[in-house]
Coordinates of C-alpha atoms in Angstrom, one line a residue:
Chain A
X1 CA 113.2 146.3 77.4
X2 CA 113.4 149.1 74.8
X3 CA 109.6 149.5 75.0
X4 CA 109.8 149.6 78.8
X5 CA 112.2 152.5 79.1
X6 CA 109.9 155.3 78.0
X7 CA 107.2 153.7 80.2
X8 CA 109.5 153.8 83.2
X9 CA 110.4 157.4 82.4
X10 CA 106.7 158.3 82.2
X11 CA 106.1 156.6 85.4
X12 CA 109.0 158.5 87.0
X13 CA 107.6 161.8 85.8
X14 CA 104.1 160.8 87.0
X15 CA 105.5 159.9 90.4
X16 CA 107.4 163.2 90.8
X17 CA 104.4 165.3 89.8
X18 CA 102.2 163.2 92.0
X19 CA 104.5 163.8 94.9
X20 CA 104.5 167.5 94.3
X21 CA 100.8 167.9 95.1
X22 CA 100.9 165.4 97.9
X23 CA 99.2 162.5 96.1
X24 CA 100.7 159.1 95.7
X25 CA 100.7 157.2 92.4
X26 CA 97.8 154.7 92.4
X27 CA 98.9 151.3 91.1
X28 CA 95.4 150.0 91.0
X29 CA 95.7 146.9 93.2
X30 CA 98.6 145.6 91.2
X31 CA 100.3 142.4 92.6
X32 CA 104.0 142.8 93.7
X33 CA 106.0 139.7 94.5
X34 CA 108.7 140.5 97.1
X35 CA 111.4 138.1 98.1
X36 CA 113.3 138.1 101.4
X37 CA 115.1 135.6 103.6
X38 CA 113.8 136.5 107.1
X39 CA 117.3 136.3 108.5
X40 CA 118.1 139.9 109.2
X41 CA 116.6 141.1 112.5
X42 CA 115.0 143.5 113.1
X43 CA 114.4 144.3 109.4
X44 CA 112.8 140.9 108.8
X45 CA 113.0 137.8 111.0
X46 CA 110.9 135.1 112.5
X47 CA 109.6 135.5 116.0
X48 CA 107.1 133.0 117.4
X49 CA 106.8 131.4 114.0
X50 CA 105.7 134.7 112.3
X51 CA 107.7 136.8 109.8
X52 CA 107.8 140.3 111.2
X53 CA 110.1 143.3 111.2
X54 CA 110.8 146.9 110.1
X55 CA 110.6 146.1 106.4
X56 CA 107.3 144.2 106.6
X57 CA 105.8 147.2 108.5
X58 CA 107.3 149.6 105.9
X59 CA 106.0 147.6 103.0
X60 CA 102.5 147.4 104.5
X61 CA 102.5 151.2 104.6
X62 CA 103.8 151.4 101.0
X63 CA 101.1 149.0 99.9
X64 CA 98.4 151.2 101.4
X65 CA 99.9 154.4 99.9
X66 CA 100.4 153.0 96.4
X67 CA 97.3 150.7 96.4
X68 CA 99.3 147.5 95.6
X69 CA 98.9 143.9 96.8
X70 CA 102.0 142.3 98.2
X71 CA 102.9 138.7 97.9
X72 CA 105.9 137.5 99.9
X73 CA 108.2 134.7 98.8
X74 CA 111.4 133.3 100.4
X75 CA 114.8 132.9 98.9
X76 CA 118.3 132.7 100.5
X77 CA 120.5 135.8 100.4
X78 CA 123.0 134.0 98.2
X79 CA 120.4 133.6 95.4
X80 CA 118.5 136.8 95.9
X81 CA 120.3 139.4 93.7
X82 CA 120.6 136.9 90.8
X83 CA 116.9 135.9 91.0
X84 CA 115.7 139.6 91.1
X85 CA 118.1 140.5 88.4
X86 CA 116.6 137.8 86.2
X87 CA 113.2 139.3 86.8
X88 CA 111.9 136.2 88.7
X89 CA 110.6 138.5 91.4
X90 CA 109.4 142.1 91.4
X91 CA 111.4 143.3 94.4
X92 CA 114.0 142.0 96.9
X93 CA 114.3 143.3 100.5
X94 CA 116.8 142.4 103.2
X95 CA 118.7 145.5 104.2
X96 CA 120.7 145.5 101.0
X97 CA 123.5 148.1 100.9
X98 CA 123.3 150.3 97.8
X99 CA 126.6 149.5 95.9
X100 CA 127.7 150.4 92.4
X101 CA 128.7 146.8 91.4
X102 CA 125.2 145.6 92.4
X103 CA 123.6 148.5 90.6
X104 CA 125.0 147.1 87.4
X105 CA 122.6 144.1 87.6
X106 CA 119.6 145.5 89.6
X107 CA 118.0 148.8 90.1
X108 CA 118.0 150.3 93.7
X109 CA 115.3 152.3 95.4
X110 CA 116.3 155.4 97.3
X111 CA 117.8 154.7 100.7
X112 CA 115.2 153.9 103.4
X113 CA 117.7 153.3 106.2
X114 CA 121.3 154.2 107.1
X115 CA 123.2 151.6 109.1
X116 CA 126.4 151.7 110.9
X117 CA 128.6 148.8 111.8
X118 CA 129.9 148.1 115.3
X119 CA 132.7 145.8 116.4
X120 CA 131.4 142.7 118.3
X121 CA 134.0 140.9 120.4
X122 CA 134.2 138.4 123.2
X123 CA 133.3 139.7 126.7
X124 CA 136.8 139.3 128.0
X125 CA 138.6 140.9 125.0
X126 CA 141.4 143.2 126.1
X127 CA 144.0 143.1 123.3
X128 CA 142.3 145.8 121.2
X129 CA 139.8 148.5 121.7
X130 CA 139.0 149.9 118.2
X131 CA 139.5 149.3 114.5
X132 CA 143.0 150.7 114.4
X133 CA 144.3 148.6 117.2
X134 CA 142.6 145.5 115.7
X135 CA 144.2 146.2 112.3
X136 CA 147.6 146.7 113.9
X137 CA 147.9 143.2 115.4
X138 CA 148.4 140.7 112.6
X139 CA 147.4 137.8 114.8
X140 CA 143.9 139.0 115.2
X141 CA 141.2 137.4 113.0
X142 CA 137.8 138.5 111.9
X143 CA 134.9 136.7 110.2
X144 CA 132.3 137.8 107.7
X145 CA 129.7 136.5 105.3
X146 CA 131.1 137.1 101.7
X147 CA 129.3 139.8 99.7
X148 CA 127.6 141.5 102.7
X149 CA 128.1 144.9 104.3
X150 CA 130.1 143.6 107.3
X151 CA 132.4 142.0 104.8
X152 CA 133.0 145.1 102.8
X153 CA 133.4 147.3 105.9
X154 CA 135.9 144.9 107.4
X155 CA 137.9 144.9 104.2
X156 CA 137.8 148.7 103.4
X157 CA 137.3 150.4 106.7
X158 CA 139.1 148.1 109.2
X159 CA 141.7 146.3 107.2
X160 CA 143.8 147.1 104.1
X161 CA 141.3 147.0 101.3
X162 CA 142.4 143.6 100.1
X163 CA 139.2 141.4 99.6
X164 CA 141.4 138.3 99.8
X165 CA 143.0 139.3 103.1
X166 CA 143.6 136.0 105.0
X167 CA 142.6 137.8 108.3
X168 CA 139.0 137.5 107.2
X169 CA 137.5 134.1 107.7
X170 CA 134.6 133.7 105.3
X171 CA 131.5 131.9 106.5
X172 CA 128.2 130.8 105.1
X173 CA 125.9 132.8 107.4
X174 CA 126.2 135.8 109.7
X175 CA 125.2 133.7 112.7
X176 CA 128.1 131.3 112.0
X177 CA 130.6 134.2 112.2
X178 CA 129.2 135.1 115.6
X179 CA 129.5 131.5 116.7
X180 CA 133.1 131.4 115.5
X181 CA 133.8 134.5 117.5
X182 CA 132.3 132.9 120.6
X183 CA 134.3 129.7 120.2
X184 CA 137.6 131.7 119.7
X185 CA 138.2 130.9 116.0
X186 CA 138.1 134.6 115.3
X187 CA 138.4 137.7 117.5
X188 CA 136.0 140.3 115.9
X189 CA 132.9 140.4 113.8
X190 CA 131.3 143.5 112.4
X191 CA 127.5 143.8 112.6
X192 CA 125.0 146.6 112.4
X193 CA 124.2 148.1 115.8
X194 CA 120.9 146.5 116.4
X195 CA 121.8 142.9 115.6
X196 CA 125.0 143.5 117.7
X197 CA 123.0 144.6 120.7
X198 CA 120.7 141.6 120.3
X199 CA 123.7 139.2 120.3
X200 CA 125.2 141.0 123.4
X201 CA 121.9 140.7 125.2
X202 CA 121.5 137.0 124.5
X203 CA 125.1 136.1 125.4
X204 CA 125.1 136.6 129.2
X205 CA 128.3 138.6 129.2
X206 CA 129.9 136.4 126.5
X207 CA 130.0 139.2 124.0
X208 CA 130.4 143.0 124.0
X209 CA 130.6 145.9 121.6
X210 CA 133.7 148.1 121.4
X211 CA 135.0 151.1 119.5
X212 CA 133.2 153.7 117.5
X213 CA 130.6 152.9 114.8
X214 CA 132.2 152.3 111.3
X215 CA 131.3 152.6 107.7
X216 CA 127.9 154.2 107.1
X217 CA 125.8 152.1 104.7
X218 CA 122.6 153.1 102.9
X219 CA 120.0 150.3 102.4
X220 CA 117.8 150.1 99.4
X221 CA 115.2 147.7 97.9
X222 CA 116.3 146.0 94.7
X223 CA 114.3 145.6 91.5
X224 CA 114.9 144.0 88.1
X225 CA 116.7 146.5 85.7
X226 CA 114.3 149.0 84.3
X227 CA 111.4 148.2 86.7
X228 CA 108.5 150.6 86.6
X229 CA 108.1 150.1 90.4
X230 CA 111.3 152.1 91.4
X231 CA 109.7 155.5 90.9
X232 CA 106.4 154.9 92.8
X233 CA 108.2 153.1 95.6
X234 CA 110.7 156.0 95.8
X235 CA 107.7 158.4 96.0
X236 CA 106.3 156.3 98.9
X237 CA 109.7 156.2 100.7
X238 CA 110.0 160.0 100.4
X239 CA 106.4 160.4 101.6
X240 CA 107.0 158.2 104.6
X241 CA 110.2 160.0 105.5
X242 CA 108.4 163.3 105.3
X243 CA 105.5 162.4 107.5
X244 CA 107.7 160.7 110.2
X245 CA 106.6 157.1 109.4
X246 CA 110.1 155.9 109.0
X247 CA 111.2 157.5 112.2
X248 CA 108.3 155.9 114.0
X249 CA 109.4 152.5 112.6
X250 CA 112.9 153.1 113.7
X251 CA 111.7 153.8 117.3
X252 CA 109.5 150.7 117.3
X253 CA 112.0 148.2 116.0
X254 CA 115.4 149.6 117.1
X255 CA 114.6 151.0 120.5
X256 CA 111.4 149.4 121.8
X257 CA 111.5 145.9 120.4
X258 CA 113.6 143.6 122.4
X259 CA 115.3 141.0 120.2
X260 CA 116.3 137.5 121.2
X261 CA 114.0 137.3 124.2
Chain B
X1 CA 118.8 82.0 103.1
X2 CA 121.3 84.5 104.5
X3 CA 122.0 83.5 108.1
X4 CA 121.0 85.9 110.8
X5 CA 124.0 87.9 111.9
X6 CA 124.6 88.1 115.7
X7 CA 124.0 91.9 115.3
X8 CA 120.3 91.2 114.8
X9 CA 120.0 89.4 118.1
X10 CA 121.9 92.0 120.2
X11 CA 119.8 94.0 122.5
X12 CA 119.7 97.5 120.9
X13 CA 121.6 99.3 123.7
X14 CA 122.4 102.1 121.3
X15 CA 118.7 102.7 120.8
X16 CA 118.1 102.9 124.5
X17 CA 120.9 105.5 124.9
X18 CA 119.6 107.5 121.9
X19 CA 116.1 107.3 123.2
X20 CA 117.1 108.6 126.6
X21 CA 118.9 111.6 125.0
X22 CA 115.9 112.2 122.8
X23 CA 113.6 112.0 125.9
X24 CA 115.8 114.5 127.7
X25 CA 115.7 116.9 124.8
X26 CA 112.0 116.4 124.4
X27 CA 111.7 117.3 128.1
X28 CA 113.7 120.5 127.5
X29 CA 111.4 121.3 124.6
X30 CA 108.3 121.1 126.7
X31 CA 109.7 122.7 129.8
X32 CA 111.9 125.4 128.3
X33 CA 110.2 128.3 126.5
X34 CA 113.1 128.9 124.2
X35 CA 113.3 125.3 123.0
X36 CA 109.6 125.3 122.7
X37 CA 109.5 128.4 120.5
X38 CA 112.3 127.0 118.3
X39 CA 110.4 123.7 117.8
X40 CA 107.1 125.5 117.0
X41 CA 108.9 127.4 114.2
X42 CA 110.8 124.4 112.9
X43 CA 107.8 122.1 112.9
X44 CA 106.5 123.9 109.8
X45 CA 109.7 122.7 108.0
X46 CA 109.2 119.1 108.9
X47 CA 106.6 118.6 106.2
X48 CA 108.7 120.3 103.6
X49 CA 111.7 118.1 104.5
X50 CA 109.5 114.9 104.3
X51 CA 107.8 116.0 101.1
X52 CA 111.1 117.0 99.3
X53 CA 112.7 113.7 100.5
X54 CA 109.9 111.3 99.7
X55 CA 109.0 112.8 96.3
X56 CA 112.6 113.1 95.3
X57 CA 113.4 109.6 96.4
X58 CA 110.4 108.1 94.6
X59 CA 111.3 109.8 91.4
X60 CA 115.0 108.9 91.8
X61 CA 114.2 105.3 92.4
X62 CA 112.1 105.1 89.3
X63 CA 114.7 106.8 87.1
X64 CA 117.4 104.7 88.8
X65 CA 115.7 101.5 88.0
X66 CA 115.2 102.6 84.4
X67 CA 118.9 103.6 84.2
X68 CA 120.0 100.3 85.8
X69 CA 118.0 98.1 83.3
X70 CA 119.1 100.5 80.5
X71 CA 122.8 100.1 81.4
X72 CA 122.3 96.3 81.2
X73 CA 120.4 96.6 77.9
X74 CA 121.1 94.5 74.8
X75 CA 121.6 97.7 72.8
X76 CA 124.9 99.5 72.8
X77 CA 123.5 103.0 72.4
X78 CA 121.1 102.6 75.4
X79 CA 123.9 101.1 77.5
X80 CA 126.3 104.0 76.7
X81 CA 123.7 106.7 77.2
X82 CA 122.8 105.3 80.6
X83 CA 126.5 105.0 81.6
X84 CA 127.1 108.6 80.4
X85 CA 124.3 109.9 82.6
X86 CA 125.3 107.9 85.6
X87 CA 129.0 108.7 85.5
X88 CA 128.5 112.4 84.8
X89 CA 125.8 113.1 87.3
X90 CA 127.5 111.0 90.0
X91 CA 130.6 113.1 89.7
X92 CA 128.9 116.4 90.3
X93 CA 128.4 117.5 94.0
X94 CA 124.7 117.7 94.9
X95 CA 125.1 121.3 96.1
X96 CA 126.5 122.3 92.7
X97 CA 123.7 120.4 90.9
X98 CA 121.2 122.2 93.1
X99 CA 122.4 125.7 92.1
X100 CA 122.8 124.6 88.5
X101 CA 119.3 123.3 88.2
X102 CA 117.8 126.2 90.1
X103 CA 119.5 129.0 88.1
X104 CA 120.6 127.5 84.8
X105 CA 118.3 124.6 83.9
X106 CA 115.1 125.9 85.4
X107 CA 115.2 129.3 83.6
X108 CA 116.2 127.4 80.5
X109 CA 113.2 125.1 80.8
X110 CA 110.9 128.0 81.2
X111 CA 112.3 129.7 78.1
X112 CA 111.8 126.5 76.2
X113 CA 108.2 126.1 77.4
X114 CA 107.5 129.7 76.5
X115 CA 109.0 129.2 73.0
X116 CA 106.5 126.3 72.6
X117 CA 103.6 128.2 74.1
X118 CA 104.3 131.1 71.8
X119 CA 104.1 128.7 68.9
X120 CA 100.5 127.8 69.9
X121 CA 99.7 131.4 70.8
X122 CA 99.3 130.8 74.6
X123 CA 100.3 133.2 77.4
X124 CA 104.0 132.8 78.5
X125 CA 104.7 131.5 82.0
X126 CA 107.1 133.2 84.4
X127 CA 110.3 131.7 85.9
X128 CA 108.9 132.4 89.4
X129 CA 105.9 130.1 88.7
X130 CA 108.4 127.3 88.8
X131 CA 108.8 127.1 92.5
X132 CA 112.2 126.8 94.2
X133 CA 111.0 123.7 96.0
X134 CA 110.3 121.9 92.8
X135 CA 113.7 123.0 91.3
X136 CA 115.3 121.5 94.5
X137 CA 113.3 118.3 94.1
X138 CA 114.4 117.9 90.5
X139 CA 118.0 118.5 91.5
X140 CA 117.9 115.9 94.3
X141 CA 116.1 113.5 91.9
X142 CA 118.8 113.9 89.2
X143 CA 121.6 113.5 91.7
X144 CA 120.3 110.5 93.6
X145 CA 119.0 108.7 90.5
X146 CA 122.6 108.1 89.5
X147 CA 123.5 106.5 92.8
X148 CA 120.4 104.5 93.0
X149 CA 121.0 103.2 89.4
X150 CA 124.3 101.7 90.6
X151 CA 122.5 100.1 93.6
X152 CA 120.0 98.5 91.3
X153 CA 122.6 97.5 88.7
X154 CA 124.6 95.7 91.4
X155 CA 121.5 93.9 92.7
X156 CA 120.4 92.8 89.2
X157 CA 123.8 91.6 88.3
X158 CA 124.1 89.6 91.5
X159 CA 121.6 87.1 90.2
X160 CA 123.5 84.1 89.0
X161 CA 123.5 83.5 85.2
X162 CA 122.4 79.9 85.8
X163 CA 119.0 80.9 87.2
X164 CA 118.3 83.0 84.1
X165 CA 119.4 80.2 81.8
X166 CA 117.2 77.8 83.8
X167 CA 114.2 80.2 83.4
X168 CA 115.0 80.4 79.7
X169 CA 115.0 76.7 79.5
X170 CA 111.5 76.6 81.1
X171 CA 110.4 78.9 78.3
X172 CA 109.9 82.2 80.3
X173 CA 110.1 85.4 78.2
X174 CA 112.4 88.2 79.2
X175 CA 109.7 90.2 81.0
X176 CA 108.6 87.1 83.0
X177 CA 112.2 86.3 83.8
X178 CA 112.7 89.8 85.2
X179 CA 109.4 89.9 87.0
X180 CA 109.4 86.4 88.6
X181 CA 113.1 85.4 88.9
X182 CA 115.5 88.3 88.8
X183 CA 113.7 91.3 90.5
X184 CA 112.3 89.5 93.6
X185 CA 115.7 88.2 94.5
X186 CA 117.6 91.3 93.5
X187 CA 115.2 93.4 95.5
X188 CA 116.1 91.7 98.7
X189 CA 119.8 92.4 98.1
X190 CA 119.0 96.0 97.0
X191 CA 116.9 96.9 100.1
X192 CA 119.8 97.6 102.5
X193 CA 121.8 99.9 100.3
X194 CA 118.6 101.5 98.9
X195 CA 117.5 102.3 102.5
X196 CA 120.9 103.7 103.1
X197 CA 120.4 106.1 100.2
X198 CA 117.0 107.0 101.6
X199 CA 118.4 108.0 104.9
X200 CA 121.3 109.9 103.2
X201 CA 118.7 111.8 101.2
X202 CA 116.8 112.9 104.3
X203 CA 120.0 114.6 105.4
X204 CA 121.0 115.9 101.9
X205 CA 117.5 117.4 101.6
X206 CA 118.9 120.0 104.0
X207 CA 120.9 121.4 101.0
X208 CA 117.7 122.9 99.6
X209 CA 118.1 125.6 102.3
X210 CA 120.7 127.3 100.1
X211 CA 117.9 128.2 97.8
X212 CA 115.8 129.5 100.7
X213 CA 113.3 126.6 100.6
X214 CA 111.7 126.6 104.1
X215 CA 112.8 123.1 105.2
X216 CA 114.0 122.3 108.8
X217 CA 117.5 123.5 108.1
X218 CA 116.5 126.8 106.5
X219 CA 114.0 127.5 109.3
X220 CA 116.8 126.7 111.8
X221 CA 119.1 129.2 110.1
X222 CA 116.4 131.8 110.1
X223 CA 115.4 131.0 113.7
X224 CA 119.0 131.3 114.9
X225 CA 119.3 134.6 113.1
X226 CA 116.3 136.0 115.0
X227 CA 116.9 134.6 118.5
X228 CA 120.8 134.7 118.5
X229 CA 120.9 131.2 120.1
X230 CA 122.9 128.8 118.0
X231 CA 123.3 126.1 120.5
X232 CA 119.7 125.6 121.4
X233 CA 118.4 126.1 117.9
X234 CA 120.7 123.5 116.3
X235 CA 120.0 121.1 119.1
X236 CA 116.4 121.1 118.0
X237 CA 117.4 120.9 114.3
X238 CA 119.6 117.8 115.0
X239 CA 116.9 116.2 117.2
X240 CA 114.3 116.5 114.4
X241 CA 116.6 115.0 111.8
X242 CA 117.6 112.2 114.1
X243 CA 114.0 111.3 114.9
X244 CA 113.3 111.1 111.2
X245 CA 116.5 109.1 110.2
X246 CA 116.5 106.7 113.2
X247 CA 112.8 105.9 112.9
X248 CA 113.3 105.3 109.1
X249 CA 116.3 103.1 109.9
X250 CA 114.2 101.0 112.3
X251 CA 111.4 100.6 109.8
X252 CA 113.9 99.5 107.1
X253 CA 115.5 96.9 109.4
X254 CA 112.1 95.5 110.1
X255 CA 111.3 95.2 106.4
X256 CA 114.6 93.6 105.8
X257 CA 114.1 91.1 108.5
X258 CA 110.6 90.2 107.2
X259 CA 112.0 89.8 103.6
X260 CA 114.6 87.4 105.0
X261 CA 112.0 85.4 107.0
X262 CA 109.7 85.1 104.1
X263 CA 112.7 84.0 102.0
X264 CA 111.4 85.8 98.9

């Protein structure tokens, strides 16, 4: 680790200088093993049996710009941060919110996407219309997958900041929280705008989105601590932001692509 | 000879009903695009589920048999070691065992191997080279070997003492007694509970999805996340598991019946 630090610093320096004159660092065909779960549309998901999505497209661009070879592996979200932290994989991607507590065990790339949460409710919901009126009625329940962005936003932006608040029903997967919403076990689930729109679309009027968007979250890729990949990948992200590639991906996956059809 | 129970002569109405439900779902799968798309995605996981289950079950049976004979050993130390393993492992939930093997034991094993490799000057291996699927298989093997050991032990102990004494009187050694007298009879009694464990393992193999191993359950989870249709997706997931478990159950009953008819 001690040996790696100056190396990483050198790489960072190299990346910054490389960026200044418009050239990307060349990693010489190096193999990068990336883990993901394919359970977060439209960032990565399975459609017609193929793994596709915003992040796959973005990494294909990164691979070209940095001259790297990408190998994908699958792991569940529960196990991802631990496995990357231990250095079992070179990088993890699944729309991971950049958070200080996570940054203690993994390194984050710069943000490549900003996400906002929306409130997903049953189609016939009339008891509340926004976060404040939801919080005000102690009978109303929400559900979330522990350790995820919707969970933290529910705790800190909607409710009272108590992570053990009994008004949050914890569930194993995000999809299960939506199912609990549909069956009436809970009354509200937070989700990012795109996935929310996908669920509304597929529900035939069973679900709707209410209120204003909440809690802005920045997504980053994760790396083992001290990874020498952070700097080149940040350079590639900056390059892709500058030349409009990220914006084009947003248009493709968030506006044009129809999920759940 | 154990007499045929009336259950064996019953017409299997339950199977007829189950088959009709399966036929209806199969019809949906071919006629409905959504069901069809779900099945196409999930079918890749069927082999993973079958592989994890059969490999895990084979290893678990082997280890279980060794543990069972060990727990009936003449030597106190072996008996106690086997009991220790069985009691401890049997008391830990499979899910906990799975996470423990994947993230504590597996990295530990890699570190140990690397320590040995360093000794002979070879290149170290990486934790990621130890695939999550094999970590899952090891966890299932460890967990089920304890249960299967108990099944084998009960079967071996059910052979009357008198038979063993008779075999001794005829001058058979301990290996021949085991091979010709005890095991063939015990096996017939072991078959039903062993088959039960096999079926249970097909279902428990779904726990490997917590590691992200792409079995039927994990692919179901991922599919539902992408198409937002829980009901349809899990209908297909359940159908696939039922086809596997019910067909295995039918095969096992056949084998049991044949064993009884042969009277071995």
